[in-house]
Backbone as CSV, one residue per row, in Angstrom:
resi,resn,N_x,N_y,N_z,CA_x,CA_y,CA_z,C_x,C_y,C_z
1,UNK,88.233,109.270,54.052,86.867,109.020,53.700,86.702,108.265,52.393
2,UNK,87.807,108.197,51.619,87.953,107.620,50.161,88.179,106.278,50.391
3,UNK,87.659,105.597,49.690,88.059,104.096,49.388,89.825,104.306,48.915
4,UNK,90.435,102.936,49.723,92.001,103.043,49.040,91.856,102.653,48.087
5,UNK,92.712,103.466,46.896,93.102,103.133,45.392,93.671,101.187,45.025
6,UNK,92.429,100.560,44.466,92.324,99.412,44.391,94.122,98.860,44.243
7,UNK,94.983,100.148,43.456,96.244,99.791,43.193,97.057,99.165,44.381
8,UNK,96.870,100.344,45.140,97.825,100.505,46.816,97.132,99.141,47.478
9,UNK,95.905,98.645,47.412,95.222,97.909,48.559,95.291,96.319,47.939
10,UNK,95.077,96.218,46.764,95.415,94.936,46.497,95.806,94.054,46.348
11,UNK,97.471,94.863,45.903,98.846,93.991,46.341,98.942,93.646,47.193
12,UNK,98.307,94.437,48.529,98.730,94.282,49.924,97.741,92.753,50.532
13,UNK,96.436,92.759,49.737,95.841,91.744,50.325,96.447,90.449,49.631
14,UNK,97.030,90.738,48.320,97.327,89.148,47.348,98.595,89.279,48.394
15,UNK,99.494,89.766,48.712,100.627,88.826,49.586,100.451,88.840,50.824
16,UNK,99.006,89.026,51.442,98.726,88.598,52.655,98.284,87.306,52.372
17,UNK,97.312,86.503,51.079,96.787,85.864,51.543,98.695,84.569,50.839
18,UNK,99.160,84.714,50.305,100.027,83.954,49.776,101.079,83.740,50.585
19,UNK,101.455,85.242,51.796,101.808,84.410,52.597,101.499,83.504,53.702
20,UNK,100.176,83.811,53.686,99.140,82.525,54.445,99.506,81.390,53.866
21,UNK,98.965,80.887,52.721,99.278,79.725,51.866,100.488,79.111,51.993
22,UNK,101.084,80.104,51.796,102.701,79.440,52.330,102.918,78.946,53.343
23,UNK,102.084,79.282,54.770,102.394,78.363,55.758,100.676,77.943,56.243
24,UNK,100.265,77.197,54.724,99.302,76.308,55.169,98.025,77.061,55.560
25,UNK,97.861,77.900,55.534,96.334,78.498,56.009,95.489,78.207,54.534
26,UNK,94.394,78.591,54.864,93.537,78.308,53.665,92.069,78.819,53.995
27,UNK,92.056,79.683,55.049,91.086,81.030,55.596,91.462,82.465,56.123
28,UNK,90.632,82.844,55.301,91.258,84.494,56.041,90.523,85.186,55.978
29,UNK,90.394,86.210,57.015,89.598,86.953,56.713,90.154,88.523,56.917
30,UNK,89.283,89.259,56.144,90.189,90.832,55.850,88.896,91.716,56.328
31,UNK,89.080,92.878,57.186,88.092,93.642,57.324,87.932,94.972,56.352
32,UNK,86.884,95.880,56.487,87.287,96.234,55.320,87.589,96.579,54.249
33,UNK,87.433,95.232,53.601,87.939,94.890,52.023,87.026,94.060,51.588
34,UNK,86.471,94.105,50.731,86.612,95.465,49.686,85.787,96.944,50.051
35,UNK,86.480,97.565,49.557,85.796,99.060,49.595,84.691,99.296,48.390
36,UNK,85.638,98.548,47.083,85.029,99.314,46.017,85.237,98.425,44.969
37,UNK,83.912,98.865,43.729,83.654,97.157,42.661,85.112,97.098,42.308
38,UNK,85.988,97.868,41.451,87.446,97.436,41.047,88.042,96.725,42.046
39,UNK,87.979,97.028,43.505,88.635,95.412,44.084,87.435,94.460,44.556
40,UNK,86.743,94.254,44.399,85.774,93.240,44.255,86.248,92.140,42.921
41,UNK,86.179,93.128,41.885,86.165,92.481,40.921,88.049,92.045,40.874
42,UNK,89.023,92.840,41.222,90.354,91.979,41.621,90.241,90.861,42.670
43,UNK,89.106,90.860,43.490,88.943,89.464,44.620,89.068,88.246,43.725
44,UNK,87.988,88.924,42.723,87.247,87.518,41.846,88.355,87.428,40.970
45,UNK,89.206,87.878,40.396,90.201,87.855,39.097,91.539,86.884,40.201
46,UNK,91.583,87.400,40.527,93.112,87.231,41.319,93.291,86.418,42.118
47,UNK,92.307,85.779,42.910,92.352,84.750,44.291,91.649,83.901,43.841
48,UNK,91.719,83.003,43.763,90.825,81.575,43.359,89.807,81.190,44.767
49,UNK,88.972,81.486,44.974,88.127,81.570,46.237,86.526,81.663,46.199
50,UNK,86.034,80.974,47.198,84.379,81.395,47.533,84.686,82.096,48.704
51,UNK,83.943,83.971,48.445,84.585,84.481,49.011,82.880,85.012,50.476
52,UNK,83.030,85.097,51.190,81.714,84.838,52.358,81.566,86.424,52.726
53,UNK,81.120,87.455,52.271,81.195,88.387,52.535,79.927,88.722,53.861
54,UNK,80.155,89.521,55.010,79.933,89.555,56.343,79.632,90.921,56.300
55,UNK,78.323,91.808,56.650,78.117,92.966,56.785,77.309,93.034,58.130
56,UNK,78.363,93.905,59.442,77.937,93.930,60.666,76.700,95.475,60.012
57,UNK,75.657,95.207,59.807,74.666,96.137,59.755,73.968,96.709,60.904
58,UNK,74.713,98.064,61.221,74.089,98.415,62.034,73.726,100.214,62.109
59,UNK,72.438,100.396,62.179,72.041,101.326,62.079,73.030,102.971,62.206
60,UNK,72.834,104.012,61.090,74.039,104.630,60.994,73.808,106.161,62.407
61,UNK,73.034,105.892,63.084,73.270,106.416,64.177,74.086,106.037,65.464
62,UNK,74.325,104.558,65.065,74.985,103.343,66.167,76.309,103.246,65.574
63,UNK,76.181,103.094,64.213,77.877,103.586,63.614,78.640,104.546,64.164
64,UNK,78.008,105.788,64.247,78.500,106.910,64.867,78.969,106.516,65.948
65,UNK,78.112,106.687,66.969,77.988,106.471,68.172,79.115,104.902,68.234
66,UNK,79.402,104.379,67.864,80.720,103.514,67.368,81.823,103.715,67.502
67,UNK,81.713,105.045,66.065,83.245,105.770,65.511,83.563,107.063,66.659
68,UNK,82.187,107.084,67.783,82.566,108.415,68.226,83.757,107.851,69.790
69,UNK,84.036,106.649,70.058,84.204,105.725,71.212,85.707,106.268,70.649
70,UNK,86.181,106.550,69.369,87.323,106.596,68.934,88.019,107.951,68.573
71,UNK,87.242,108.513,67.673,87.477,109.643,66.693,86.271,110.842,67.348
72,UNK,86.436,112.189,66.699,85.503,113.122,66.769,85.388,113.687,65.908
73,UNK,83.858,114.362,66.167,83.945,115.650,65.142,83.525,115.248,63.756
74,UNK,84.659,115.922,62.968,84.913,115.568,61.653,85.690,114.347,60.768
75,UNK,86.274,113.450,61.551,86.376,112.419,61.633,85.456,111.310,61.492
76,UNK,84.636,111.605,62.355,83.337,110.543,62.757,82.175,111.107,61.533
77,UNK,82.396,111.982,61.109,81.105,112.265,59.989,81.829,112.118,58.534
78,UNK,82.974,111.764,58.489,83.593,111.757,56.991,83.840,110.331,57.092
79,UNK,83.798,108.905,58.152,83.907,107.941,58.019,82.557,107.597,57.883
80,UNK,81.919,107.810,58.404,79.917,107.725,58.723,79.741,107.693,56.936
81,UNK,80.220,109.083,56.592,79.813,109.081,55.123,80.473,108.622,54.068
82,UNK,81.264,108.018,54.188,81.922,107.425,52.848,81.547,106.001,53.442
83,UNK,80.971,105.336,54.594,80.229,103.974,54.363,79.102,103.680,54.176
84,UNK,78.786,105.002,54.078,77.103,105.393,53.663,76.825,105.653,52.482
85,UNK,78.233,106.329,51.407,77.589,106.825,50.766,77.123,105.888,49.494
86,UNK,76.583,106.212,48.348,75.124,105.086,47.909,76.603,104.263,46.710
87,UNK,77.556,104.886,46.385,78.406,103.732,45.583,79.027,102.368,46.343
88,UNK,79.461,102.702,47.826,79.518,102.247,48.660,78.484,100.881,48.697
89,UNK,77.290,101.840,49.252,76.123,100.612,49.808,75.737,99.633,48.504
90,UNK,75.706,100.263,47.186,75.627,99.562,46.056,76.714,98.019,45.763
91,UNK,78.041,99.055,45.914,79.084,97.375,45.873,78.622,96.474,46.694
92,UNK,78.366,97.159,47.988,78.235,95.751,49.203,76.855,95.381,48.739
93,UNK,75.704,95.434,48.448,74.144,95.253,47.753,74.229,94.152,46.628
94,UNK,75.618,94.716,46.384,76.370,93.557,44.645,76.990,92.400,45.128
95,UNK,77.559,92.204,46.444,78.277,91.011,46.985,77.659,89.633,46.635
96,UNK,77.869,88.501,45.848,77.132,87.457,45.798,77.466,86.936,47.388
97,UNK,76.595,86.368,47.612,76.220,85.680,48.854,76.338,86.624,50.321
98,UNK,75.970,87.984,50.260,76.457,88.527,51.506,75.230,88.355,51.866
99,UNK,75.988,88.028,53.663,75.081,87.562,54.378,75.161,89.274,56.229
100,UNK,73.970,89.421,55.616,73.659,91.131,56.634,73.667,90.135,58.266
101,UNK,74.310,90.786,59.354,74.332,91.060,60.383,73.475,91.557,61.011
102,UNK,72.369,92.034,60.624,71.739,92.999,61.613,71.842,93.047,63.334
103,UNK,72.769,94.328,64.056,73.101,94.931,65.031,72.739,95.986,65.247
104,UNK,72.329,95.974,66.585,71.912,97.433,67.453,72.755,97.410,68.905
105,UNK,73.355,99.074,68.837,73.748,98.750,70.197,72.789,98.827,71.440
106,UNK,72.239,99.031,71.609,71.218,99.310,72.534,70.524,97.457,72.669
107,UNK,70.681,96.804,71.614,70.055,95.872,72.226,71.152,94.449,72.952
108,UNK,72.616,94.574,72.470,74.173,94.265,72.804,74.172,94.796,74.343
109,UNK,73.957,96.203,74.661,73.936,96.793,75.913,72.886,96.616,76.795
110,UNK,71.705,95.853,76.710,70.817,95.247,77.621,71.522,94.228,77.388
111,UNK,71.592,93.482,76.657,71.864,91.908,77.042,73.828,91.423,77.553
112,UNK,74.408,92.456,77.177,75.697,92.724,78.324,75.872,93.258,79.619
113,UNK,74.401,94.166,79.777,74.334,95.122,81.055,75.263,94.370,82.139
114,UNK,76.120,94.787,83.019,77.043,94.364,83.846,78.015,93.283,84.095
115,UNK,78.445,92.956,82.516,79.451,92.413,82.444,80.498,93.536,81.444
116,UNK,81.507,93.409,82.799,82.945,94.195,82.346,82.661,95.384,82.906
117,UNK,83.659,95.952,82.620,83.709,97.732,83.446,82.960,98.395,82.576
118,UNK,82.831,99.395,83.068,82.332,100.470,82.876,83.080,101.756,82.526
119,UNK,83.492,100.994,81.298,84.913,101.985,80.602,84.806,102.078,78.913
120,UNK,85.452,102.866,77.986,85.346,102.434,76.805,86.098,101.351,76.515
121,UNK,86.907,100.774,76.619,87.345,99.554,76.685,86.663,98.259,76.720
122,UNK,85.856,98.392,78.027,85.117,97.327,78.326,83.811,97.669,77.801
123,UNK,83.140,98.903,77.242,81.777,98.899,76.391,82.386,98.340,75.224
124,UNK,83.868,98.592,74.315,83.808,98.017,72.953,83.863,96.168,73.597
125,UNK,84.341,95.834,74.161,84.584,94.252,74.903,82.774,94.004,74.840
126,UNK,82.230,94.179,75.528,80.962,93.826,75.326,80.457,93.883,73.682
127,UNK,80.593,95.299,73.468,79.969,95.008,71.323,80.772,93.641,70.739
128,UNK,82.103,93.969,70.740,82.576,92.428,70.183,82.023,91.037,70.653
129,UNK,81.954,90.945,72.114,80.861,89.968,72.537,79.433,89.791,71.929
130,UNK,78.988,90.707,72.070,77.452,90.859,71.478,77.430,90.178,69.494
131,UNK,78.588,91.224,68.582,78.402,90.835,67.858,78.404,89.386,67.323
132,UNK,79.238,88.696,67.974,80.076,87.503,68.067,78.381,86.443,68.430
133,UNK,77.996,86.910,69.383,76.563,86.123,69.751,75.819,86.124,68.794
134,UNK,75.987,86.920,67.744,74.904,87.085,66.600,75.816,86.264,65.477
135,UNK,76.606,86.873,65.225,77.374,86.421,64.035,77.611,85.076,64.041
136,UNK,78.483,84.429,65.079,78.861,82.561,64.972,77.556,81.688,64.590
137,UNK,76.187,81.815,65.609,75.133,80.517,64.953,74.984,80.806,63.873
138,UNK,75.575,82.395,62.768,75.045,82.342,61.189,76.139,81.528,60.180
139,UNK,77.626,81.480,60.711,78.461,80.720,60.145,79.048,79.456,60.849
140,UNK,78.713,78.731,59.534,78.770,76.971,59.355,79.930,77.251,58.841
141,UNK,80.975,75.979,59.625,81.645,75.383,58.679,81.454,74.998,56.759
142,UNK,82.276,74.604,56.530,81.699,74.629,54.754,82.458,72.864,54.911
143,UNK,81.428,72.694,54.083,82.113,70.917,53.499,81.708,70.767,51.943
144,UNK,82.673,70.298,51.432,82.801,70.076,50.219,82.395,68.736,50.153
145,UNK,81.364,68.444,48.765,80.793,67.127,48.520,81.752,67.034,47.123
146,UNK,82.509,65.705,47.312,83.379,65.504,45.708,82.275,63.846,45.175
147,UNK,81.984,63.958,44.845,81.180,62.962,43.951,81.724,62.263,42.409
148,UNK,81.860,61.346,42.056,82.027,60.969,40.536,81.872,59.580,40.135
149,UNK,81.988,59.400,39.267,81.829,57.804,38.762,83.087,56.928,39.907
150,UNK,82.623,55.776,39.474,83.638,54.868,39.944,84.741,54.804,38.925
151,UNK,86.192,54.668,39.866,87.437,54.838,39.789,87.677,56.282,39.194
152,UNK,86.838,56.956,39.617,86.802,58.416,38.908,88.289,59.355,40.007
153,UNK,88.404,58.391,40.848,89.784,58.767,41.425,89.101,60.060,43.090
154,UNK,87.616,60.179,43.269,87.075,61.035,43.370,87.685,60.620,45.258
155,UNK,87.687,59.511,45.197,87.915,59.470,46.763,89.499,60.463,47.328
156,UNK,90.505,59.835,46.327,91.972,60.068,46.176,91.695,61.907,46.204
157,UNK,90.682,62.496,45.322,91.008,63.748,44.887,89.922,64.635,46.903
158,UNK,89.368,64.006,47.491,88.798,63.919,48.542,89.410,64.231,49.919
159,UNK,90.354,62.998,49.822,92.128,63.569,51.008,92.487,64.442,50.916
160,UNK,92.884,64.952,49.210,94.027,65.852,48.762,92.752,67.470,49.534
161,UNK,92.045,67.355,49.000,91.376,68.464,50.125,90.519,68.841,50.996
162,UNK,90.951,67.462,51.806,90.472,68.053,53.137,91.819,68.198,53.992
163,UNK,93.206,67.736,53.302,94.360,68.363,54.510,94.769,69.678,53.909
Protein backbone atom coordinates (compact mmCIF):
# COMPACT_ATOMS: atom_id res chain seq x y z
CA UNK A 1 0.00 0.00 0.00
CA UNK A 2 3.24 2.21 0.51
CA UNK A 3 4.80 4.07 -2.16
CA UNK A 4 8.35 2.22 -3.02
CA UNK A 5 11.23 3.89 -1.16
CA UNK A 6 12.29 6.54 -3.87
CA UNK A 7 15.88 4.69 -3.06
CA UNK A 8 14.85 1.01 -4.29
CA UNK A 9 12.63 2.55 -7.33
CA UNK A 10 14.81 4.98 -8.89
CA UNK A 11 17.83 3.29 -9.74
CA UNK A 12 15.64 0.88 -11.26
CA UNK A 13 13.93 3.46 -13.57
CA UNK A 14 17.52 5.53 -14.39
CA UNK A 15 18.91 2.09 -15.88
CA UNK A 16 15.78 1.36 -17.55
CA UNK A 17 15.72 4.42 -19.31
CA UNK A 18 19.77 4.29 -20.18
CA UNK A 19 19.43 1.12 -21.25
CA UNK A 20 16.89 2.35 -23.72
CA UNK A 21 19.27 5.08 -24.87
CA UNK A 22 21.74 2.72 -25.45
CA UNK A 23 19.89 1.08 -28.08
CA UNK A 24 18.44 4.26 -29.47
CA UNK A 25 15.03 4.71 -27.90
CA UNK A 26 14.24 8.11 -26.82
CA UNK A 27 10.46 7.30 -25.34
CA UNK A 28 9.32 5.50 -22.56
CA UNK A 29 6.93 5.13 -20.72
CA UNK A 30 6.73 3.77 -16.94
CA UNK A 31 3.45 3.00 -15.17
CA UNK A 32 3.19 3.79 -11.91
CA UNK A 33 5.95 6.09 -11.45
CA UNK A 34 6.06 8.25 -9.75
CA UNK A 35 4.42 7.39 -6.56
CA UNK A 36 5.77 10.14 -4.54
CA UNK A 37 7.23 14.09 -4.70
CA UNK A 38 10.99 12.64 -3.77
CA UNK A 39 10.79 10.69 -7.07
CA UNK A 40 9.13 13.26 -8.95
CA UNK A 41 11.53 15.52 -7.97
CA UNK A 42 14.52 12.60 -8.88
CA UNK A 43 12.49 12.52 -12.51
CA UNK A 44 13.31 16.21 -12.76
CA UNK A 45 17.04 16.02 -11.19
CA UNK A 46 18.22 12.96 -12.93
CA UNK A 47 16.70 12.47 -16.53
CA UNK A 48 16.98 15.33 -18.78
CA UNK A 49 13.28 15.14 -20.13
CA UNK A 50 9.71 16.73 -20.81
CA UNK A 51 8.12 14.39 -18.88
CA UNK A 52 3.92 13.85 -20.14
CA UNK A 53 2.37 12.64 -17.14
CA UNK A 54 -1.09 10.46 -17.98
CA UNK A 55 -3.75 9.95 -15.19
CA UNK A 56 -6.36 7.12 -16.28
CA UNK A 57 -9.02 8.91 -13.81
CA UNK A 58 -11.42 6.86 -12.95
CA UNK A 59 -13.89 6.96 -10.39
CA UNK A 60 -12.71 5.08 -7.04
CA UNK A 61 -15.62 2.75 -7.05
CA UNK A 62 -14.51 1.58 -10.76
CA UNK A 63 -10.91 1.33 -9.37
CA UNK A 64 -12.12 -1.22 -7.13
CA UNK A 65 -14.24 -2.91 -9.14
CA UNK A 66 -10.81 -2.92 -11.38
CA UNK A 67 -8.48 -4.20 -8.58
CA UNK A 68 -11.31 -6.63 -7.62
CA UNK A 69 -10.93 -8.56 -11.48
CA UNK A 70 -7.50 -9.38 -9.69
CA UNK A 71 -7.02 -9.22 -5.94
CA UNK A 72 -9.62 -9.41 -2.90
CA UNK A 73 -10.65 -8.36 0.15
CA UNK A 74 -7.92 -6.64 1.78
CA UNK A 75 -5.84 -6.29 -0.98
CA UNK A 76 -8.27 -4.35 -3.08
CA UNK A 77 -8.95 -1.80 -0.14
CA UNK A 78 -5.19 -1.19 0.84
CA UNK A 79 -4.40 -0.54 -2.99
CA UNK A 80 -7.81 1.61 -3.41
CA UNK A 81 -6.27 3.51 -0.44
CA UNK A 82 -2.87 4.34 -0.81
CA UNK A 83 -4.01 5.80 -4.50
CA UNK A 84 -6.45 7.67 -2.83
CA UNK A 85 -4.87 8.71 -0.16
CA UNK A 86 -4.65 12.86 -0.18
CA UNK A 87 -0.41 12.85 -0.29
CA UNK A 88 -0.84 10.71 -3.14
CA UNK A 89 -3.62 12.76 -5.03
CA UNK A 90 -1.59 15.98 -4.06
CA UNK A 91 1.83 14.78 -5.97
CA UNK A 92 -0.22 13.77 -9.01
CA UNK A 93 -2.41 17.52 -8.59
CA UNK A 94 1.55 18.84 -8.59
CA UNK A 95 2.46 17.11 -12.02
CA UNK A 96 3.30 20.05 -14.47
CA UNK A 97 1.40 19.32 -17.51
CA UNK A 98 -0.75 16.27 -16.36
CA UNK A 99 -3.14 15.64 -18.59
CA UNK A 100 -6.57 13.62 -16.57
CA UNK A 101 -8.13 10.74 -18.52
CA UNK A 102 -11.40 10.80 -17.37
CA UNK A 103 -12.84 6.90 -17.43
CA UNK A 104 -15.86 5.05 -16.43
CA UNK A 105 -16.38 1.54 -16.71
CA UNK A 106 -19.81 1.38 -17.31
CA UNK A 107 -19.52 3.70 -20.10
CA UNK A 108 -16.19 1.35 -21.91
CA UNK A 109 -18.87 -1.57 -21.25
CA UNK A 110 -21.78 -0.10 -23.35
CA UNK A 111 -19.66 0.96 -25.99
CA UNK A 112 -17.66 -2.65 -26.03
CA UNK A 113 -20.96 -4.55 -25.27
CA UNK A 114 -20.21 -7.81 -27.40
CA UNK A 115 -16.99 -7.62 -28.47
CA UNK A 116 -14.76 -10.49 -26.98
CA UNK A 117 -15.83 -13.12 -24.48
CA UNK A 118 -17.39 -12.97 -21.78
CA UNK A 119 -14.56 -13.71 -19.42
CA UNK A 120 -12.22 -11.66 -17.15
CA UNK A 121 -9.76 -11.69 -19.65
CA UNK A 122 -11.75 -10.47 -22.33
CA UNK A 123 -13.70 -7.70 -19.90
CA UNK A 124 -9.94 -6.37 -19.02
CA UNK A 125 -9.32 -6.64 -23.28
CA UNK A 126 -12.23 -4.45 -23.75
CA UNK A 127 -11.10 -1.65 -20.70
CA UNK A 128 -7.68 -1.51 -22.45
CA UNK A 129 -9.60 -0.99 -25.70
CA UNK A 130 -11.90 1.51 -24.30
CA UNK A 131 -9.13 3.31 -22.55
CA UNK A 132 -6.97 3.45 -25.59
CA UNK A 133 -10.22 5.12 -27.52
CA UNK A 134 -10.01 7.86 -25.07
CA UNK A 135 -6.47 8.26 -24.45
CA UNK A 136 -4.71 8.24 -28.30
CA UNK A 137 -6.97 11.44 -29.95
CA UNK A 138 -5.46 13.25 -26.50
CA UNK A 139 -1.76 12.43 -27.49
CA UNK A 140 0.03 14.25 -30.36
CA UNK A 141 3.10 13.51 -31.48
CA UNK A 142 5.58 16.38 -30.19
CA UNK A 143 7.70 18.43 -32.80
CA UNK A 144 10.32 20.50 -31.92
CA UNK A 145 10.60 24.08 -33.57
CA UNK A 146 14.66 24.94 -33.66
CA UNK A 147 14.70 28.52 -34.92
CA UNK A 148 17.86 31.04 -34.97
CA UNK A 149 19.64 33.61 -36.83
CA UNK A 150 21.24 32.85 -40.02
CA UNK A 151 24.27 30.56 -40.08
CA UNK A 152 23.22 30.11 -36.52
CA UNK A 153 24.00 26.41 -37.56
CA UNK A 154 20.15 25.94 -36.48
CA UNK A 155 19.35 23.79 -39.55
CA UNK A 156 22.64 21.36 -38.86
CA UNK A 157 21.53 21.35 -35.00
CA UNK A 158 17.72 20.27 -36.60
CA UNK A 159 19.00 16.67 -38.23
CA UNK A 160 21.06 16.03 -35.19
CA UNK A 161 17.47 15.77 -33.53
CA UNK A 162 15.20 14.51 -35.35
CA UNK A 163 17.34 11.02 -35.89
Amino acid sequence: GQPIDASIICPRVLDAVAKGQRQGRTNFVFCDFPQSQKQVEFLEYRIPCTPRPLLLDFSRADAEDLLSLRDVGVVVETQTDAFYEDDRQNMMKGLPGLLRIPLCLADIERKEKGRGPNTIPGFEQQVVEGILSELLPKLKPSISLVLGLPKSNSDVLAKLLAS
